PDB file of C-alpha atoms in Angstrom:
ATOM      1  CA  MET V 171       5.083  -1.403  22.323  1.00  0.00           C
ATOM      2  CA  ASN V 172       4.489  -1.133  18.586  1.00  0.00           C
ATOM      3  CA  LEU V 173       2.688   2.034  17.441  1.00  0.00           C
ATOM      4  CA  PHE V 174      -0.001  -0.086  15.774  1.00  0.00           C
ATOM      5  CA  ASP V 175      -0.577  -2.669  18.519  1.00  0.00           C
ATOM      6  CA  ASN V 176      -3.948  -1.210  19.435  1.00  0.00           C
ATOM      7  CA  VAL V 177      -5.158  -0.521  15.918  1.00  0.00           C
ATOM      8  CA  GLY V 178      -8.045  -2.828  15.050  1.00  0.00           C
ATOM      9  CA  VAL V 179      -7.609  -4.843  11.900  1.00  0.00           C
ATOM     10  CA  LEU V 180      -9.197  -3.365   8.825  1.00  0.00           C
ATOM     11  CA  ASP V 181     -10.685  -5.915   6.448  1.00  0.00           C
ATOM     12  CA  ARG V 182     -11.880  -5.150   2.942  1.00  0.00           C
ATOM     13  CA  GLU V 183     -15.414  -4.219   3.977  1.00  0.00           C
ATOM     14  CA  LYS V 184     -14.226  -1.990   6.835  1.00  0.00           C
ATOM     15  CA  LEU V 185     -11.804  -0.185   4.512  1.00  0.00           C
ATOM     16  CA  LEU V 186     -14.557   0.438   1.960  1.00  0.00           C
ATOM     17  CA  GLU V 187     -16.892   1.625   4.713  1.00  0.00           C
ATOM     18  CA  ILE V 188     -14.223   4.075   5.903  1.00  0.00           C
ATOM     19  CA  PHE V 189     -13.701   5.388   2.367  1.00  0.00           C
ATOM     20  CA  ARG V 190     -17.471   5.866   1.891  1.00  0.00           C
ATOM     21  CA  PHE V 191     -17.619   7.757   5.205  1.00  0.00           C
ATOM     22  CA  ILE V 192     -14.685   9.977   4.214  1.00  0.00           C
ATOM     23  CA  ASN V 193     -16.393  10.680   0.883  1.00  0.00           C
ATOM     24  CA  VAL V 194     -19.577  11.822   2.668  1.00  0.00           C
ATOM     25  CA  GLN V 195     -17.533  14.091   4.938  1.00  0.00           C
ATOM     26  CA  LEU V 196     -15.706  15.534   1.941  1.00  0.00           C
ATOM     27  CA  MET V 197     -19.018  16.132   0.175  1.00  0.00           C
ATOM     28  CA  GLU V 198     -20.485  17.910   3.236  1.00  0.00           C
ATOM     29  CA  ASN V 199     -17.391  20.145   3.349  1.00  0.00           C
ATOM     30  CA  LYS V 200     -17.424  20.738  -0.436  1.00  0.00           C
ATOM     31  CA  MET V 201     -13.957  19.191  -0.793  1.00  0.00           C
ATOM     32  CA  GLN V 202     -12.409  16.896  -3.393  1.00  0.00           C
ATOM     33  CA  LEU V 203      -9.580  14.561  -2.477  1.00  0.00           C
ATOM     34  CA  GLU V 204      -7.267  12.238  -4.344  1.00  0.00           C
ATOM     35  CA  LEU V 205      -5.815   9.493  -2.184  1.00  0.00           C
ATOM     36  CA  THR V 206      -3.174   6.962  -3.263  1.00  0.00           C
ATOM     37  CA  ILE V 207      -3.063   3.794  -1.219  1.00  0.00           C
ATOM     38  CA  TYR V 208      -0.141   1.373  -0.949  1.00  0.00           C
ATOM     39  CA  GLY V 209       1.041  -1.740   0.863  1.00  0.00           C
ATOM     40  CA  GLY V 210      -1.292  -3.834   2.952  1.00  0.00           C
ATOM     41  CA  SER V 211      -4.283  -1.674   2.063  1.00  0.00           C
ATOM     42  CA  ILE V 212      -3.896  -2.632  -1.615  1.00  0.00           C
ATOM     43  CA  MET V 213      -3.265  -6.276  -0.831  1.00  0.00           C
ATOM     44  CA  THR V 214      -6.426  -6.360   1.314  1.00  0.00           C
ATOM     45  CA  LEU V 215      -8.623  -4.452  -1.131  1.00  0.00           C
ATOM     46  CA  VAL V 216      -7.450  -5.831  -4.447  1.00  0.00           C
ATOM     47  CA  TYR V 217      -6.117  -9.309  -3.734  1.00  0.00           C
ATOM     48  CA  ASP V 218      -8.144 -11.823  -1.813  1.00  0.00           C
ATOM     49  CA  HIS V 219      -4.979 -13.159  -0.237  1.00  0.00           C
ATOM     50  CA  ARG V 220      -4.627 -10.855   2.763  1.00  0.00           C
ATOM     51  CA  PRO V 221      -7.757 -10.747   4.917  1.00  0.00           C
ATOM     52  CA  ALA V 222      -6.904  -7.501   6.719  1.00  0.00           C
ATOM     53  CA  THR V 223      -4.388  -4.757   7.382  1.00  0.00           C
ATOM     54  CA  LYS V 224      -3.598  -2.744  10.512  1.00  0.00           C
ATOM     55  CA  ASP V 225      -3.361   0.641   8.836  1.00  0.00           C
ATOM     56  CA  ILE V 226      -3.862   2.508   5.595  1.00  0.00           C
ATOM     57  CA  ASP V 227      -0.557   3.282   3.867  1.00  0.00           C
ATOM     58  CA  CYS V 228      -1.374   6.339   1.808  1.00  0.00           C
ATOM     59  CA  VAL V 229      -0.431   9.681   0.350  1.00  0.00           C
ATOM     60  CA  PHE V 230      -2.917  12.514   0.096  1.00  0.00           C
ATOM     61  CA  GLY V 231      -3.247  14.835  -2.867  1.00  0.00           C
ATOM     62  CA  GLU V 232      -3.382  18.581  -2.445  1.00  0.00           C
ATOM     63  CA  THR V 233      -6.151  19.563  -0.055  1.00  0.00           C
ATOM     64  CA  ASN V 234      -7.019  21.856   2.827  1.00  0.00           C
ATOM     65  CA  MET V 235      -5.089  19.823   5.411  1.00  0.00           C
ATOM     66  CA  ARG V 236      -6.524  21.599   8.429  1.00  0.00           C
ATOM     67  CA  LEU V 237     -10.067  20.754   7.390  1.00  0.00           C
ATOM     68  CA  PHE V 238      -9.095  17.291   6.216  1.00  0.00           C
ATOM     69  CA  GLU V 239      -7.401  16.525   9.550  1.00  0.00           C
ATOM     70  CA  ASN V 240     -10.756  17.244  11.201  1.00  0.00           C
ATOM     71  CA  ILE V 241     -12.361  14.704   8.829  1.00  0.00           C
ATOM     72  CA  LEU V 242      -9.668  12.155   9.703  1.00  0.00           C
ATOM     73  CA  ASP V 243     -10.223  12.750  13.436  1.00  0.00           C
ATOM     74  CA  LEU V 244     -13.996  12.298  12.978  1.00  0.00           C
ATOM     75  CA  THR V 245     -13.356   9.096  11.004  1.00  0.00           C
ATOM     76  CA  ARG V 246     -11.029   7.793  13.710  1.00  0.00           C
ATOM     77  CA  SER V 247     -13.596   8.403  16.469  1.00  0.00           C
ATOM     78  CA  THR V 248     -16.541   7.120  14.389  1.00  0.00           C
ATOM     79  CA  PHE V 249     -14.809   3.827  13.620  1.00  0.00           C
ATOM     80  CA  ASN V 250     -12.995   3.615  16.981  1.00  0.00           C
ATOM     81  CA  LEU V 251      -9.556   3.601  15.351  1.00  0.00           C
ATOM     82  CA  SER V 252      -6.333   4.442  17.138  1.00  0.00           C
ATOM     83  CA  ASP V 253      -4.030   7.301  16.182  1.00  0.00           C
ATOM     84  CA  GLY V 254      -1.927   5.073  13.909  1.00  0.00           C
ATOM     85  CA  TRP V 255      -4.682   4.132  11.492  1.00  0.00           C
ATOM     86  CA  ILE V 256      -3.354   6.446   8.762  1.00  0.00           C
ATOM     87  CA  ASN V 257       0.267   5.774   7.827  1.00  0.00           C
ATOM     88  CA  GLU V 258       2.040   8.277   5.601  1.00  0.00           C
ATOM     89  CA  GLU V 259       5.482   6.722   6.173  1.00  0.00           C
ATOM     90  CA  VAL V 260       5.301   5.397   2.619  1.00  0.00           C
ATOM     91  CA  LYS V 261       6.378   8.881   1.486  1.00  0.00           C
ATOM     92  CA  GLU V 262       9.987   8.029   2.367  1.00  0.00           C
ATOM     93  CA  PRO V 263      10.481   5.077  -0.032  1.00  0.00           C
ATOM     94  CA  LEU V 264       8.517   6.958  -2.704  1.00  0.00           C
ATOM     95  CA  LYS V 265      11.363   9.486  -2.833  1.00  0.00           C
ATOM     96  CA  ALA V 266      13.565   6.802  -4.390  1.00  0.00           C
ATOM     97  CA  LEU V 267      11.167   6.048  -7.260  1.00  0.00           C
ATOM     98  CA  ILE V 268      12.389   6.689 -10.793  1.00  0.00           C
ATOM     99  CA  LYS V 269       8.783   6.842 -11.937  1.00  0.00           C
ATOM    100  CA  GLU V 270       5.404   6.285 -10.374  1.00  0.00           C
ATOM    101  CA  GLU V 271       2.577   4.677 -12.250  1.00  0.00           C
ATOM    102  CA  LYS V 272      -0.835   4.898 -10.680  1.00  0.00           C
ATOM    103  CA  GLU V 273      -4.170   3.551 -11.782  1.00  0.00           C
ATOM    104  CA  MET V 274      -7.686   4.232 -10.653  1.00  0.00           C
ATOM    105  CA  PHE V 275      -8.960   1.967  -7.906  1.00  0.00           C
ATOM    106  CA  LYS V 276     -12.272   3.532  -6.870  1.00  0.00           C
ATOM    107  CA  VAL V 277     -14.065   6.773  -7.587  1.00  0.00           C
ATOM    108  CA  TYR V 278     -16.650   8.286  -5.277  1.00  0.00           C
ATOM    109  CA  SER V 279     -18.337  11.637  -5.735  1.00  0.00           C
ATOM    110  CA  ASN V 280     -15.672  13.566  -3.781  1.00  0.00           C
ATOM    111  CA  LEU V 281     -12.961  10.971  -3.215  1.00  0.00           C
ATOM    112  CA  THR V 282     -10.775   9.364  -5.847  1.00  0.00           C
ATOM    113  CA  ILE V 283      -8.649   6.434  -4.731  1.00  0.00           C
ATOM    114  CA  LEU V 284      -5.581   5.548  -6.782  1.00  0.00           C
ATOM    115  CA  ARG V 285      -3.187   2.662  -6.428  1.00  0.00           C
ATOM    116  CA  PRO V 286       0.257   1.933  -7.857  1.00  0.00           C
ATOM    117  CA  LYS V 287       0.433  -0.539 -10.712  1.00  0.00           C
ATOM    118  CA  PRO V 288       1.188  -4.103  -9.480  1.00  0.00           C
ATOM    119  CA  GLU V 289       4.712  -3.918 -10.962  1.00  0.00           C
ATOM    120  CA  GLN V 290       5.455  -0.798  -8.921  1.00  0.00           C
ATOM    121  CA  LEU V 291       4.012  -2.370  -5.791  1.00  0.00           C
ATOM    122  CA  LEU V 292       6.228  -5.416  -6.340  1.00  0.00           C
ATOM    123  CA  ALA V 293       9.309  -3.212  -6.719  1.00  0.00           C
ATOM    124  CA  MET V 294       8.411  -1.426  -3.480  1.00  0.00           C
ATOM    125  CA  LYS V 295       7.934  -4.770  -1.673  1.00  0.00           C
ATOM    126  CA  LEU V 296      11.379  -5.907  -2.852  1.00  0.00           C
ATOM    127  CA  LEU V 297      12.940  -2.684  -1.667  1.00  0.00           C
ATOM    128  CA  ALA V 298      11.319  -3.008   1.778  1.00  0.00           C
ATOM    129  CA  ALA V 299      12.161  -6.730   2.120  1.00  0.00           C
ATOM    130  CA  ARG V 300      11.178  -6.633   5.784  1.00  0.00           C
ATOM    131  CA  PRO V 301      11.195  -9.826   7.863  1.00  0.00           C
ATOM    132  CA  GLU V 302       8.042 -11.263   9.405  1.00  0.00           C
ATOM    133  CA  PRO V 303       5.689 -10.168  10.867  1.00  0.00           C
ATOM    134  CA  ALA V 304       5.714  -7.772   7.883  1.00  0.00           C
ATOM    135  CA  LYS V 305       3.937  -9.322   4.948  1.00  0.00           C
ATOM    136  CA  ASP V 306       6.404  -8.224   2.229  1.00  0.00           C
ATOM    137  CA  PHE V 307       7.443 -11.780   1.353  1.00  0.00           C
ATOM    138  CA  VAL V 308       3.884 -13.107   1.112  1.00  0.00           C
ATOM    139  CA  ASP V 309       2.813 -10.040  -0.885  1.00  0.00           C
ATOM    140  CA  ALA V 310       5.819 -10.285  -3.252  1.00  0.00           C
ATOM    141  CA  HIS V 311       5.085 -13.980  -3.785  1.00  0.00           C
ATOM    142  CA  LEU V 312       1.471 -13.219  -4.693  1.00  0.00           C
ATOM    143  CA  LEU V 313       2.469 -10.345  -6.992  1.00  0.00           C
ATOM    144  CA  CYS V 314       5.072 -12.513  -8.805  1.00  0.00           C
ATOM    145  CA  LYS V 315       2.413 -15.163  -9.436  1.00  0.00           C
ATOM    146  CA  ASP V 316      -0.110 -12.551 -10.532  1.00  0.00           C
ATOM    147  CA  LEU V 317       2.417 -10.971 -12.906  1.00  0.00           C
ATOM    148  CA  SER V 318       3.675 -14.384 -14.167  1.00  0.00           C
ATOM    149  CA  ILE V 319       7.274 -13.672 -13.154  1.00  0.00           C
ATOM    150  CA  THR V 320       9.403 -16.795 -13.484  1.00  0.00           C
ATOM    151  CA  THR V 321      12.960 -15.471 -13.734  1.00  0.00           C
ATOM    152  CA  LYS V 322      15.173 -13.293 -11.585  1.00  0.00           C
ATOM    153  CA  LYS V 323      15.954 -11.273 -14.714  1.00  0.00           C
ATOM    154  CA  ASP V 324      12.236 -10.449 -15.183  1.00  0.00           C
ATOM    155  CA  LEU V 325      11.997  -9.489 -11.505  1.00  0.00           C
ATOM    156  CA  LEU V 326      15.033  -7.200 -11.690  1.00  0.00           C
ATOM    157  CA  THR V 327      13.773  -5.639 -14.935  1.00  0.00           C
ATOM    158  CA  ILE V 328      10.556  -4.670 -13.147  1.00  0.00           C
ATOM    159  CA  PHE V 329      12.496  -3.418 -10.121  1.00  0.00           C
ATOM    160  CA  SER V 330      14.859  -1.326 -12.248  1.00  0.00           C
ATOM    161  CA  SER V 331      12.003   0.340 -14.118  1.00  0.00           C
ATOM    162  CA  TYR V 332      10.808   1.857 -10.808  1.00  0.00           C
ATOM    163  CA  LEU V 333      13.884   1.973  -8.556  1.00  0.00           C
ATOM    164  CA  PRO V 334      17.649   2.123  -9.068  1.00  0.00           C
ATOM    165  CA  LEU V 335      19.298  -1.320  -8.966  1.00  0.00           C
ATOM    166  CA  SER V 336      21.903   0.244  -6.650  1.00  0.00           C
ATOM    167  CA  LEU V 337      19.287   0.038  -3.869  1.00  0.00           C
ATOM    168  CA  ILE V 338      19.437  -3.759  -3.868  1.00  0.00           C
ATOM    169  CA  GLY V 339      21.590  -4.744  -0.947  1.00  0.00           C
ATOM    170  CA  GLU V 340      22.279  -7.938   0.933  1.00  0.00           C
ATOM    171  CA  ARG V 341      18.805  -8.006   2.529  1.00  0.00           C
ATOM    172  CA  GLN V 342      17.061  -7.610  -0.843  1.00  0.00           C
ATOM    173  CA  ASN V 343      19.325 -10.235  -2.479  1.00  0.00           C
ATOM    174  CA  LEU V 344      18.437 -12.787   0.219  1.00  0.00           C
ATOM    175  CA  PHE V 345      14.785 -11.850  -0.081  1.00  0.00           C
ATOM    176  CA  ILE V 346      14.918 -12.399  -3.869  1.00  0.00           C
ATOM    177  CA  LYS V 347      16.776 -15.709  -3.498  1.00  0.00           C
ATOM    178  CA  TYR V 348      14.203 -17.089  -1.068  1.00  0.00           C
ATOM    179  CA  LEU V 349      11.330 -15.658  -3.075  1.00  0.00           C
ATOM    180  CA  GLY V 350      12.541 -17.552  -6.134  1.00  0.00           C
ATOM    181  CA  LYS V 351      12.992 -20.712  -4.088  1.00  0.00           C
ATOM    182  CA  ASP V 352       9.484 -20.392  -2.649  1.00  0.00           C
ATOM    183  CA  LEU V 353       8.115 -19.935  -6.181  1.00  0.00           C
ATOM    184  CA  GLY V 354       9.995 -23.055  -7.313  1.00  0.00           C
ATOM    185  CA  TYR V 355      12.822 -21.313  -9.212  1.00  0.00           C
ATOM    186  CA  ASP V 356      16.576 -21.060  -8.688  1.00  0.00           C
ATOM    187  CA  TRP V 357      17.236 -17.330  -8.408  1.00  0.00           C
ATOM    188  CA  GLU V 358      20.826 -17.526  -7.106  1.00  0.00           C
TER     189      GLU V 358
END
């Protein structure tokens, strides 16, 4: 059984409701928090293409983790979320980044939400290159269109500005080939 099988889907409105709730809890506890969101959360919140995500891929800034874990537990029970609703596994691929470029997504009184620039998100999607049911291919397709990428060279230039080209293996090469084909280009 997948860890996230029983996590309810989180659409844009539900995600924003959760962030507002967390902000109120932070305010009541006189805490400030910076949260960077990645993956499906970004695609759901920013792009109208993905209607929902199963979890929130994120990294927390410096905070009182003991107190914040209580806020996360309260959020989980308030919104009837399962234990897997917060996913910090994104920390592992972030270790490979040459640079990270974040931009402001939303600012509440006590919660600031950041997101990676679309180019960085695309590089991370290429690195992951997971097969379905992961949405990496669909997300990469959307990001290429959004960033007006028409050549493999442009794609690899973006990738190499965030991650070492040495990380592109057979899986990523096949992913890129089919991504180009799906976009209507020959990226052999």
